[in-house]
CSV table of C-alpha atoms (C1' of nucleotides) in Angstrom, one decimal:
chain,number,residue,atom,x,y,z
A,253,UNK,CA,-0.1,0.0,0.0
A,254,UNK,CA,1.9,2.9,-1.1
A,255,UNK,CA,1.1,6.5,-0.9
A,256,UNK,CA,-2.4,7.4,1.4
A,257,UNK,CA,-4.0,10.8,1.4
A,258,UNK,CA,-6.8,11.9,4.0
A,259,UNK,CA,-8.9,12.6,1.1
A,260,UNK,CA,-11.6,13.8,3.2
A,261,UNK,CA,-9.6,17.0,4.6
A,262,UNK,CA,-8.9,17.5,1.4
A,263,UNK,CA,-12.4,17.6,-0.2
A,264,UNK,CA,-13.6,19.9,2.4
A,265,UNK,CA,-10.0,22.1,1.4
A,266,UNK,CA,-11.8,22.6,-1.0
A,267,UNK,CA,-14.4,23.1,-0.3
A,268,UNK,CA,-13.4,25.8,1.3
A,269,UNK,CA,-11.4,27.7,-1.6
A,270,UNK,CA,-14.7,27.0,-3.7
A,271,UNK,CA,-16.8,28.9,-1.0
A,272,UNK,CA,-13.8,31.6,-0.7
A,273,UNK,CA,-14.0,32.2,-4.4
A,274,UNK,CA,-18.0,32.2,-4.6
A,275,UNK,CA,-18.4,34.3,-2.2
A,276,UNK,CA,-15.3,36.3,-3.6
A,277,UNK,CA,-17.2,37.3,-7.2
A,278,UNK,CA,-19.9,35.3,-8.0
A,279,UNK,CA,-20.5,31.5,-8.9
A,280,UNK,CA,-19.7,32.0,-12.3
A,281,UNK,CA,-15.8,33.2,-11.5
A,282,UNK,CA,-15.2,29.7,-10.0
A,283,UNK,CA,-12.8,27.4,-12.4
A,284,UNK,CA,-10.9,24.5,-11.9
A,285,UNK,CA,-7.1,26.6,-11.8
A,286,UNK,CA,-8.5,29.1,-9.3
A,287,UNK,CA,-9.7,26.5,-6.5
A,288,UNK,CA,-6.9,24.4,-7.4
A,289,UNK,CA,-5.0,27.9,-7.3
A,290,UNK,CA,-6.6,28.4,-4.0
A,291,UNK,CA,-6.8,25.9,-2.4
A,292,UNK,CA,-2.7,25.4,-2.4
A,293,UNK,CA,-2.9,22.0,-4.4
A,294,UNK,CA,-2.6,21.2,-8.4
A,295,UNK,CA,-5.2,20.4,-10.8
A,296,UNK,CA,-4.6,16.8,-10.9
A,297,UNK,CA,-6.1,16.7,-7.1
A,298,UNK,CA,-8.8,18.2,-7.4
A,299,UNK,CA,-9.4,16.3,-10.6
A,300,UNK,CA,-8.5,13.3,-8.3
A,301,UNK,CA,-11.5,14.7,-5.2
A,302,UNK,CA,-14.3,14.6,-7.8
A,303,UNK,CA,-14.8,13.3,-10.7
A,304,UNK,CA,-17.0,16.9,-12.0
A,305,UNK,CA,-16.5,20.7,-11.9
A,306,UNK,CA,-20.5,19.6,-10.5
A,307,UNK,CA,-19.8,17.0,-8.2
A,308,UNK,CA,-17.5,19.5,-6.1
A,309,UNK,CA,-20.1,22.2,-6.1
A,310,UNK,CA,-22.4,20.2,-5.4
A,311,UNK,CA,-19.7,18.7,-2.2
A,312,UNK,CA,-19.2,22.5,-1.9
A,313,UNK,CA,-23.1,22.9,-1.0
A,314,UNK,CA,-23.6,20.2,1.0
A,315,UNK,CA,-20.5,21.0,3.3
A,316,UNK,CA,-21.8,24.3,4.3
A,317,UNK,CA,-25.2,22.7,5.1
A,318,UNK,CA,-24.2,21.2,6.4
A,319,UNK,CA,-22.5,23.7,9.2
A,320,UNK,CA,-25.2,25.8,9.4
A,321,UNK,CA,-27.3,22.5,10.2
A,322,UNK,CA,-24.7,21.3,12.6
A,323,UNK,CA,-23.9,24.8,14.4
A,324,UNK,CA,-28.0,25.2,15.7
A,325,UNK,CA,-28.1,21.7,16.2
A,326,UNK,CA,-24.9,22.1,18.5
A,327,UNK,CA,-26.8,25.5,20.2
A,328,UNK,CA,-29.5,23.3,21.6
A,329,UNK,CA,-27.8,19.6,22.4
A,330,UNK,CA,-25.4,21.8,24.3
A,331,UNK,CA,-27.5,23.5,26.7
A,332,UNK,CA,-26.7,21.7,29.4
A,333,UNK,CA,-27.9,24.7,31.8
A,334,UNK,CA,-31.5,25.0,30.9
A,335,UNK,CA,-32.1,27.8,29.2
A,336,UNK,CA,-35.3,30.1,28.5
A,337,UNK,CA,-37.2,28.2,25.5
A,338,UNK,CA,-37.5,31.6,24.1
A,339,UNK,CA,-33.6,33.0,24.4
A,340,UNK,CA,-32.9,30.0,22.4
A,341,UNK,CA,-35.4,29.9,19.8
A,342,UNK,CA,-33.8,33.8,19.7
A,343,UNK,CA,-30.5,32.5,19.2
A,344,UNK,CA,-31.0,29.7,17.1
A,345,UNK,CA,-32.5,31.3,14.8
A,346,UNK,CA,-30.2,34.5,14.9
A,347,UNK,CA,-27.7,31.7,14.2
A,348,UNK,CA,-29.7,30.6,11.1
A,349,UNK,CA,-29.8,34.0,9.2
A,350,UNK,CA,-25.7,34.7,9.0
A,351,UNK,CA,-25.9,37.2,9.8
A,352,UNK,CA,-23.0,38.4,12.1
A,353,UNK,CA,-20.2,39.0,10.0
A,354,UNK,CA,-17.8,36.1,9.4
A,355,UNK,CA,-21.0,33.8,8.5
A,356,UNK,CA,-21.2,36.8,5.3
A,357,UNK,CA,-19.3,34.0,3.2
A,358,UNK,CA,-22.1,31.8,3.8
A,359,UNK,CA,-24.4,33.8,3.2
A,360,UNK,CA,-23.0,34.0,0.0
A,361,UNK,CA,-22.5,31.0,-0.8
A,362,UNK,CA,-26.3,29.5,0.3
A,363,UNK,CA,-27.6,32.7,-1.5
A,364,UNK,CA,-25.1,31.7,-5.2
A,365,UNK,CA,-26.7,28.4,-4.8
A,366,UNK,CA,-30.6,28.7,-3.6
A,367,UNK,CA,-29.9,31.1,-6.7
A,368,UNK,CA,-28.9,27.6,-9.4
A,369,UNK,CA,-30.8,25.3,-7.4
A,370,UNK,CA,-33.9,25.8,-10.4
A,371,UNK,CA,-31.0,24.8,-13.1
A,372,UNK,CA,-29.6,21.7,-11.0
A,373,UNK,CA,-31.8,18.6,-9.5
A,374,UNK,CA,-29.1,17.9,-7.2
A,375,UNK,CA,-28.7,21.0,-5.6
A,376,UNK,CA,-32.0,21.7,-5.3
A,377,UNK,CA,-32.6,18.0,-3.4
A,378,UNK,CA,-30.1,19.0,-0.6
A,379,UNK,CA,-31.4,22.9,-0.8
A,380,UNK,CA,-35.3,21.0,0.6
A,381,UNK,CA,-33.6,18.6,3.2
A,382,UNK,CA,-31.6,21.5,4.1
A,383,UNK,CA,-34.6,23.5,4.6
A,384,UNK,CA,-36.8,20.5,5.8
A,385,UNK,CA,-34.3,19.7,8.7
A,386,UNK,CA,-34.0,23.3,9.7
A,387,UNK,CA,-38.8,24.2,10.1
A,388,UNK,CA,-38.3,20.4,12.3
A,389,UNK,CA,-35.6,22.6,14.7
A,390,UNK,CA,-37.7,25.6,14.6
A,391,UNK,CA,-41.4,23.8,15.2
A,392,UNK,CA,-40.0,22.0,17.7
A,393,UNK,CA,-38.5,25.0,19.2
A,394,UNK,CA,-42.2,27.2,18.8
A,395,UNK,CA,-43.9,23.5,20.8
A,396,UNK,CA,-41.6,23.3,23.8
A,397,UNK,CA,-41.3,27.0,24.2
A,398,UNK,CA,-45.6,26.2,24.3
A,399,UNK,CA,-45.1,23.9,26.4
A,400,UNK,CA,-43.1,26.3,29.4
A,401,UNK,CA,-45.5,28.7,28.3
A,402,UNK,CA,-43.8,31.2,27.4
A,403,UNK,CA,-45.2,31.3,23.5
A,404,UNK,CA,-48.4,31.9,23.3
A,405,UNK,CA,-50.5,28.8,23.2
A,406,UNK,CA,-53.0,29.4,20.2
A,407,UNK,CA,-50.4,29.4,17.3
A,408,UNK,CA,-49.7,27.1,14.6
A,409,UNK,CA,-45.5,26.5,15.6
A,410,UNK,CA,-45.4,24.7,11.7
A,411,UNK,CA,-47.1,27.9,10.2
A,412,UNK,CA,-44.9,30.2,13.0
A,413,UNK,CA,-41.8,28.0,11.9
A,414,UNK,CA,-42.8,28.3,8.4
A,415,UNK,CA,-43.0,32.1,8.7
A,416,UNK,CA,-39.7,32.7,10.9
A,417,UNK,CA,-37.6,30.7,8.8
A,418,UNK,CA,-39.3,32.6,5.0
A,419,UNK,CA,-38.3,36.0,7.6
A,420,UNK,CA,-34.3,34.8,8.3
A,421,UNK,CA,-34.0,34.2,4.5
A,422,UNK,CA,-35.4,37.4,4.1
A,423,UNK,CA,-33.1,39.5,6.2
A,424,UNK,CA,-30.1,37.7,5.1
A,425,UNK,CA,-30.9,38.7,1.8
A,426,UNK,CA,-31.6,42.5,2.6
A,427,UNK,CA,-28.5,42.4,4.5
A,428,UNK,CA,-26.2,41.1,1.7
A,429,UNK,CA,-27.7,43.5,-0.5
A,430,UNK,CA,-26.5,45.9,1.7
A,431,UNK,CA,-30.3,47.2,2.6
A,432,UNK,CA,-29.6,46.3,6.5
A,433,UNK,CA,-27.0,46.6,8.6
A,434,UNK,CA,-26.6,42.8,10.5
A,435,UNK,CA,-27.6,44.4,14.1
A,436,UNK,CA,-30.5,46.2,12.5
A,437,UNK,CA,-31.4,43.2,11.1
A,438,UNK,CA,-31.6,41.3,14.1
A,439,UNK,CA,-33.3,43.5,16.0
A,440,UNK,CA,-36.2,43.1,13.0
A,441,UNK,CA,-35.7,39.6,13.2
A,442,UNK,CA,-36.3,39.3,17.4
A,443,UNK,CA,-39.4,42.0,16.8
A,444,UNK,CA,-41.5,39.1,15.5
A,445,UNK,CA,-40.0,36.8,17.8
A,446,UNK,CA,-41.4,39.0,20.4
A,447,UNK,CA,-44.5,39.1,19.0
A,448,UNK,CA,-44.8,35.4,19.6
A,449,UNK,CA,-44.2,34.5,23.3
A,450,UNK,CA,-46.3,35.5,26.4
A,451,UNK,CA,-44.0,38.1,28.4
A,452,UNK,CA,-42.1,39.6,25.3
A,453,UNK,CA,-39.1,41.0,27.9
A,454,UNK,CA,-38.1,37.6,27.8
A,455,UNK,CA,-35.5,37.5,25.6
A,456,UNK,CA,-32.7,36.7,24.9
B,1039,UNK,CA,-30.5,59.8,-43.0
B,1040,UNK,CA,-30.7,55.8,-43.4
B,1041,UNK,CA,-32.2,52.9,-42.1
B,1042,UNK,CA,-33.2,53.4,-39.0
B,1043,UNK,CA,-33.7,50.7,-36.0
B,1044,UNK,CA,-35.8,50.9,-32.8
B,1045,UNK,CA,-32.7,49.9,-30.0
B,1046,UNK,CA,-35.4,50.6,-27.0
B,1047,UNK,CA,-37.4,47.6,-28.3
B,1048,UNK,CA,-34.4,45.5,-29.6
B,1049,UNK,CA,-32.6,46.5,-25.9
B,1050,UNK,CA,-35.8,45.3,-24.3
B,1051,UNK,CA,-36.6,42.3,-26.6
B,1052,UNK,CA,-32.7,41.9,-25.3
B,1053,UNK,CA,-33.2,41.3,-22.4
B,1054,UNK,CA,-36.3,39.4,-22.9
B,1055,UNK,CA,-33.5,37.0,-23.9
B,1056,UNK,CA,-31.7,37.7,-21.4
B,1057,UNK,CA,-34.1,36.1,-18.9
B,1058,UNK,CA,-35.6,33.6,-20.9
B,1059,UNK,CA,-31.9,32.2,-20.2
B,1060,UNK,CA,-31.0,32.9,-16.5
B,1061,UNK,CA,-34.8,30.9,-15.8
B,1062,UNK,CA,-33.5,28.5,-17.5
B,1063,UNK,CA,-30.2,27.0,-16.1
B,1064,UNK,CA,-29.2,30.6,-14.3
B,1065,UNK,CA,-26.8,33.0,-14.9
B,1066,UNK,CA,-23.6,31.9,-16.2
B,1067,UNK,CA,-25.0,30.2,-18.5
B,1068,UNK,CA,-25.9,33.8,-20.8
B,1069,UNK,CA,-23.4,34.0,-23.1
B,1070,UNK,CA,-24.3,36.0,-26.1
B,1071,UNK,CA,-24.5,33.5,-28.1
B,1072,UNK,CA,-27.2,31.9,-26.8
B,1073,UNK,CA,-28.6,35.5,-25.7
B,1074,UNK,CA,-28.5,36.6,-29.4
B,1075,UNK,CA,-30.0,33.4,-30.4
B,1076,UNK,CA,-32.6,33.6,-28.0
B,1077,UNK,CA,-33.2,37.3,-28.8
B,1078,UNK,CA,-33.7,36.2,-32.6
B,1079,UNK,CA,-31.1,38.5,-33.3
B,1080,UNK,CA,-27.5,38.6,-34.9
B,1081,UNK,CA,-24.5,38.8,-32.2
B,1082,UNK,CA,-23.2,41.5,-34.4
B,1083,UNK,CA,-27.2,43.1,-33.3
B,1084,UNK,CA,-26.5,42.5,-29.7
B,1085,UNK,CA,-23.1,44.2,-29.9
B,1086,UNK,CA,-24.6,47.1,-30.8
B,1087,UNK,CA,-27.4,47.3,-28.9
B,1088,UNK,CA,-24.7,46.9,-25.4
B,1089,UNK,CA,-21.3,47.6,-25.4
B,1090,UNK,CA,-20.3,45.0,-22.8
B,1091,UNK,CA,-21.7,41.6,-21.8
B,1092,UNK,CA,-21.9,43.9,-18.3
B,1093,UNK,CA,-24.0,46.7,-19.5
B,1094,UNK,CA,-26.3,44.1,-21.3
B,1095,UNK,CA,-27.0,42.2,-18.2
B,1096,UNK,CA,-27.7,45.5,-16.2
B,1097,UNK,CA,-30.2,46.9,-18.4
B,1098,UNK,CA,-32.1,43.5,-18.0
B,1099,UNK,CA,-31.5,43.8,-14.5
B,1100,UNK,CA,-33.4,46.9,-14.5
B,1101,UNK,CA,-35.5,46.3,-16.9
B,1102,UNK,CA,-37.0,43.7,-15.0
B,1103,UNK,CA,-36.3,46.1,-11.0
B,1104,UNK,CA,-38.5,48.9,-13.7
B,1105,UNK,CA,-41.3,45.9,-14.7
B,1106,UNK,CA,-41.4,45.3,-10.5
B,1107,UNK,CA,-41.8,49.1,-9.3
B,1108,UNK,CA,-44.3,50.4,-11.6
B,1109,UNK,CA,-46.5,46.8,-11.6
B,1110,UNK,CA,-46.8,48.1,-7.6
B,1111,UNK,CA,-47.4,51.4,-8.0
B,1112,UNK,CA,-50.6,51.2,-11.2
B,1113,UNK,CA,-51.6,48.9,-8.4
B,1114,UNK,CA,-52.0,51.0,-5.6
B,1115,UNK,CA,-52.7,54.8,-9.1
B,1116,UNK,CA,-55.1,52.5,-10.9
B,1117,UNK,CA,-57.7,52.8,-7.4
B,1118,UNK,CA,-60.1,54.7,-8.7
B,1119,UNK,CA,-63.1,53.4,-6.3
B,1120,UNK,CA,-61.0,53.9,-2.7
B,1121,UNK,CA,-60.3,49.9,-2.3
B,1122,UNK,CA,-59.6,49.6,1.8
B,1123,UNK,CA,-56.0,50.0,2.9
B,1124,UNK,CA,-55.4,46.8,4.4
B,1125,UNK,CA,-56.5,44.9,0.7
B,1126,UNK,CA,-54.2,47.2,-1.3
B,1127,UNK,CA,-51.2,46.3,1.1
B,1128,UNK,CA,-52.1,42.5,0.5
B,1129,UNK,CA,-52.7,42.4,-3.2
B,1130,UNK,CA,-49.4,45.4,-3.6
B,1131,UNK,CA,-47.5,42.8,-0.8
B,1132,UNK,CA,-48.3,39.2,-2.9
B,1133,UNK,CA,-47.5,40.8,-6.4
B,1134,UNK,CA,-44.6,42.7,-5.1
B,1135,UNK,CA,-42.9,38.0,-3.9
B,1136,UNK,CA,-43.7,37.0,-7.3
B,1137,UNK,CA,-45.7,34.0,-6.0
B,1138,UNK,CA,-47.7,33.3,-9.0
B,1139,UNK,CA,-46.8,31.0,-12.1
B,1140,UNK,CA,-46.6,34.3,-14.3
B,1141,UNK,CA,-43.4,36.4,-12.5
B,1142,UNK,CA,-41.3,32.7,-11.7
B,1143,UNK,CA,-39.5,34.0,-14.5
B,1144,UNK,CA,-38.8,37.7,-13.3
B,1145,UNK,CA,-38.7,35.5,-9.5
B,1146,UNK,CA,-34.9,33.8,-10.8
B,1147,UNK,CA,-33.7,36.2,-12.8
B,1148,UNK,CA,-34.0,38.9,-9.3
B,1149,UNK,CA,-32.5,35.8,-7.1
B,1150,UNK,CA,-29.8,35.3,-9.8
B,1151,UNK,CA,-29.0,39.2,-9.9
B,1152,UNK,CA,-29.2,39.7,-6.4
B,1153,UNK,CA,-26.7,36.6,-5.8
B,1154,UNK,CA,-24.2,38.2,-8.3
B,1155,UNK,CA,-24.9,41.5,-6.3
B,1156,UNK,CA,-21.8,42.0,-3.7
B,1157,UNK,CA,-19.6,41.3,-6.9
B,1158,UNK,CA,-20.6,44.6,-8.7
B,1159,UNK,CA,-20.4,47.4,-7.5
B,1160,UNK,CA,-23.6,49.2,-10.4
B,1161,UNK,CA,-25.6,46.3,-9.7
B,1162,UNK,CA,-25.9,46.7,-6.1
B,1163,UNK,CA,-27.0,50.2,-6.1
B,1164,UNK,CA,-29.5,49.2,-8.8
B,1165,UNK,CA,-31.2,46.9,-6.4
B,1166,UNK,CA,-30.6,49.4,-3.3
B,1167,UNK,CA,-32.6,51.5,-4.9
B,1168,UNK,CA,-35.4,49.6,-6.3
B,1169,UNK,CA,-35.4,48.7,-2.1
B,1170,UNK,CA,-35.8,51.6,-1.2
B,1171,UNK,CA,-38.0,52.7,-3.5
B,1172,UNK,CA,-40.4,49.5,-2.7
B,1173,UNK,CA,-39.9,49.9,1.2
B,1174,UNK,CA,-40.9,53.5,0.8
B,1175,UNK,CA,-44.4,52.4,-1.2
B,1176,UNK,CA,-45.2,49.5,1.6
B,1177,UNK,CA,-44.5,52.2,4.8
B,1178,UNK,CA,-46.8,54.5,2.8
B,1179,UNK,CA,-49.4,51.6,2.4
B,1180,UNK,CA,-49.8,51.3,6.0
B,1181,UNK,CA,-49.3,54.7,7.2
B,1182,UNK,CA,-52.6,55.1,5.2
B,1183,UNK,CA,-54.1,52.5,6.7
B,1184,UNK,CA,-53.8,53.8,9.8
B,1185,UNK,CA,-55.3,56.8,8.9
B,1186,UNK,CA,-58.1,55.1,7.9
B,1187,UNK,CA,-58.1,52.6,10.9
B,1188,UNK,CA,-57.6,50.1,9.1
B,1189,UNK,CA,-54.3,49.1,10.6
B,1190,UNK,CA,-53.0,49.5,14.2
B,1191,UNK,CA,-52.2,52.5,15.2
B,1192,UNK,CA,-49.0,51.8,17.7
B,1193,UNK,CA,-47.2,49.9,14.3
B,1194,UNK,CA,-43.9,51.2,13.2
B,1195,UNK,CA,-44.1,51.9,9.6
B,1196,UNK,CA,-41.1,51.9,8.8
B,1197,UNK,CA,-40.0,48.7,10.8
B,1198,UNK,CA,-43.5,46.5,9.3
B,1199,UNK,CA,-42.1,47.6,6.1
B,1200,UNK,CA,-39.2,46.4,6.2
B,1201,UNK,CA,-40.4,43.3,7.8
B,1202,UNK,CA,-43.1,42.8,5.6
B,1203,UNK,CA,-40.8,43.1,2.4
B,1204,UNK,CA,-37.8,40.4,3.8
B,1205,UNK,CA,-40.8,38.1,4.3
B,1206,UNK,CA,-41.8,38.8,0.7
B,1207,UNK,CA,-38.7,38.0,-0.6
B,1208,UNK,CA,-38.1,35.1,2.1
B,1209,UNK,CA,-41.3,34.0,0.9
B,1210,UNK,CA,-39.9,34.1,-2.5
B,1211,UNK,CA,-36.5,32.9,-2.3
B,1212,UNK,CA,-38.6,29.3,-0.4
B,1213,UNK,CA,-41.6,29.5,-3.9
B,1214,UNK,CA,-38.3,29.1,-6.2
B,1215,UNK,CA,-36.8,26.1,-4.1
B,1216,UNK,CA,-39.8,23.5,-4.5
B,1217,UNK,CA,-40.3,24.7,-0.4
B,1218,UNK,CA,-44.1,26.2,-0.7
B,1219,UNK,CA,-46.4,26.5,-3.0
B,1220,UNK,CA,-47.4,30.1,-4.2
B,1221,UNK,CA,-50.3,29.1,-2.5
B,1222,UNK,CA,-48.9,27.7,0.8
B,1223,UNK,CA,-47.1,31.1,0.8
B,1224,UNK,CA,-49.1,33.1,0.6
B,1225,UNK,CA,-51.6,32.2,2.5
B,1226,UNK,CA,-48.2,32.3,5.1
B,1227,UNK,CA,-48.2,36.3,4.1
B,1228,UNK,CA,-51.5,37.2,4.2
B,1229,UNK,CA,-51.8,35.5,7.7
B,1230,UNK,CA,-48.7,37.6,8.6
B,1231,UNK,CA,-50.9,40.4,7.5
B,1232,UNK,CA,-53.7,40.6,9.6
B,1233,UNK,CA,-51.9,40.6,12.2
B,1234,UNK,CA,-51.4,44.0,11.6
B,1235,UNK,CA,-55.1,45.1,11.1
B,1236,UNK,CA,-57.6,46.3,13.8
B,1237,UNK,CA,-60.1,43.8,11.7
B,1238,UNK,CA,-58.1,40.7,10.7
B,1239,UNK,CA,-61.2,40.1,8.3
B,1240,UNK,CA,-60.6,42.9,6.0
B,1241,UNK,CA,-58.5,41.2,4.5
B,1242,UNK,CA,-58.7,41.4,0.5
C,924,DC,C1',17.1,-2.2,-1.6
C,925,DA,C1',14.0,-2.9,-4.9
C,926,DC,C1',9.3,-3.3,-6.6
C,927,DG,C1',3.9,-2.0,-7.4
C,928,DT,C1',1.3,0.7,-6.2
C,929,DT,C1',-1.5,5.4,-5.4
C,930,DC,C1',-1.0,9.8,-6.3
C,931,DT,C1',1.0,14.1,-8.8
C,932,DG,C1',1.0,18.1,-11.7
C,933,DA,C1',2.5,19.4,-16.7
C,934,DT,C1',0.1,19.8,-20.4
C,935,DG,C1',-2.3,18.4,-24.5
C,936,DC,C1',-7.2,19.4,-26.4
C,937,DA,C1',-11.9,20.6,-28.2
C,938,DC,C1',-14.5,23.2,-26.8
C,939,DT,C1',-16.3,28.0,-25.2
C,940,DT,C1',-16.2,32.4,-24.2
C,941,DG,C1',-16.5,38.1,-25.2
C,942,DC,C1',-15.1,41.3,-28.1
C,943,DA,C1',-12.9,43.4,-32.8
C,944,DT,C1',-13.6,43.7,-37.5
C,945,DC,C1',-15.1,44.1,-42.1
C,946,DG,C1',-16.9,43.4,-46.4
C,947,DT,C1',-22.1,43.5,-47.4
C,948,DA,C1',-26.8,44.7,-47.0
C,949,DT,C1',-30.3,48.4,-46.5
C,950,DC,C1',-32.6,52.1,-46.3
C,951,DG,C1',-33.8,57.7,-46.1
C,952,DC,C1',-32.4,61.7,-49.3
C,953,DA,C1',-30.3,64.5,-52.8
D,746,DT,C1',-31.9,56.8,-59.1
D,747,DG,C1',-27.8,57.0,-57.0
D,748,DC,C1',-25.1,58.2,-52.4
D,749,DG,C1',-23.9,58.0,-47.9
D,750,DA,C1',-24.4,56.9,-44.1
D,751,DT,C1',-25.6,52.9,-40.8
D,752,DA,C1',-26.7,48.7,-39.3
D,753,DC,C1',-26.1,43.7,-40.2
D,754,DG,C1',-23.7,39.1,-39.8
D,755,DA,C1',-20.3,36.5,-40.7
D,756,DT,C1',-16.1,35.9,-39.7
D,757,DG,C1',-11.5,36.1,-36.6
D,758,DC,C1',-8.7,35.7,-32.3
D,759,DA,C1',-7.3,35.6,-28.4
D,760,DA,C1',-7.9,33.9,-23.7
D,761,DG,C1',-9.7,30.5,-20.7
D,762,DT,C1',-12.4,26.9,-20.0
D,763,DG,C1',-13.5,21.5,-18.7
D,764,DC,C1',-11.3,17.2,-18.7
D,765,DA,C1',-8.1,13.1,-20.4
D,766,DT,C1',-3.3,11.4,-20.1
D,767,DC,C1',0.3,10.2,-18.5
D,768,DA,C1',5.4,10.1,-17.6
D,769,DG,C1',7.6,10.1,-12.8
D,770,DA,C1',7.4,10.7,-7.9
D,771,DA,C1',6.5,9.2,-3.4
D,772,DC,C1',5.5,5.8,-0.5
D,773,DG,C1',4.3,1.1,1.9
D,774,DT,C1',5.4,-3.4,1.9
D,775,DG,C1',8.5,-8.2,-0.1
DNA sequence: CACGTTCTGATGCACTTGCATCGTATCGCA
DNA sequence: TGCGATACGATGCAAGTGCATCAGAACGTG
């Protein structure tokens, strides 16, 4: 058995390079050569890792999706000291909205992929699954809040989750478009969540 | 004075072709040759109309933006028989959200441009202006509704307008991503508007 | 230390891209 | 009807694309 390489690690490294390039100058600016240069590997290495360019882009999308989902799940799972459900809801949505400066790259990439999803079956599938998972998560949080009497009982958790997700996505877009600062977007999101709470001062 | 051509008409024709191609297979699939073929003109004609490809894309974006803004404005201006402010608000937002099947192409194009705005100064400027105008419009409608006692007095029209716009955009994205049908998205939007009304049955 | 397998990266190739060029067709006007 | 300005569209061109190829380096194993 000759020289062995950690392909997973390399794939991730290349995916990061793809994201950097997409965030910098859009999706059509991503060429195999540029990716190789950005990831500091040879073009041959890229081609060995991914059969085609489309495979590479798809992997990059999954990479980002996974990153976002995981972060949201961890935020919840890591809550040893039981937090207020309302706080949890606020923080989780704030993270999903990719509002902070550090998430800007991911937001760029996400938007680029959403824009191209209609032209690619597989891409659309990944996005669909990710959204479904996030929706499940938010709806669960809302029901949890209702159990703890923090969220109004009359609300339909499924509907409110859809609305919250759409609002979060819309705000992400508006921040990227320079229409809002992350801070004002966050405030708008919080204002909307407050309406759902029995006691708005419960905010996190 | 020799052969004269209606350049504006041709520009619009080419812009339509650009939109069709973007909607069909994304922005990077738009080449001058494809555009020429789609618009059923020669490549030379395209090059005569637009100095560069970027100019062409920019014009296409303005074309769509203008189309959307105009439709919203007309909806309001054409209201001879005074409609309920709440109805006006609902209908206007529903149109802006580009939810119906007929607007799907425009939604595609809008999304493609938003995704590429971070990579293009001029593109971002056009989007910024369009959003500002739409925000002004929605805020005005809310204040109008407050004047007619249809919308709750305590609301901050500016804030609510931002939220509504973000929600509309988010829903547009979700519909394009196949997460919602236009009908369910519309219902979600309406549910949110209802919360702002003094008498929710006023819906249009 | 060789052997054989795996990985590498440079190069080639067919193709497409945006843009420039230029002879020709087309029209308004004298 | 002929002139001259204008628009046309085919073609050329250099650059860049994704992907295939392949000689050789790098490495674990006998």
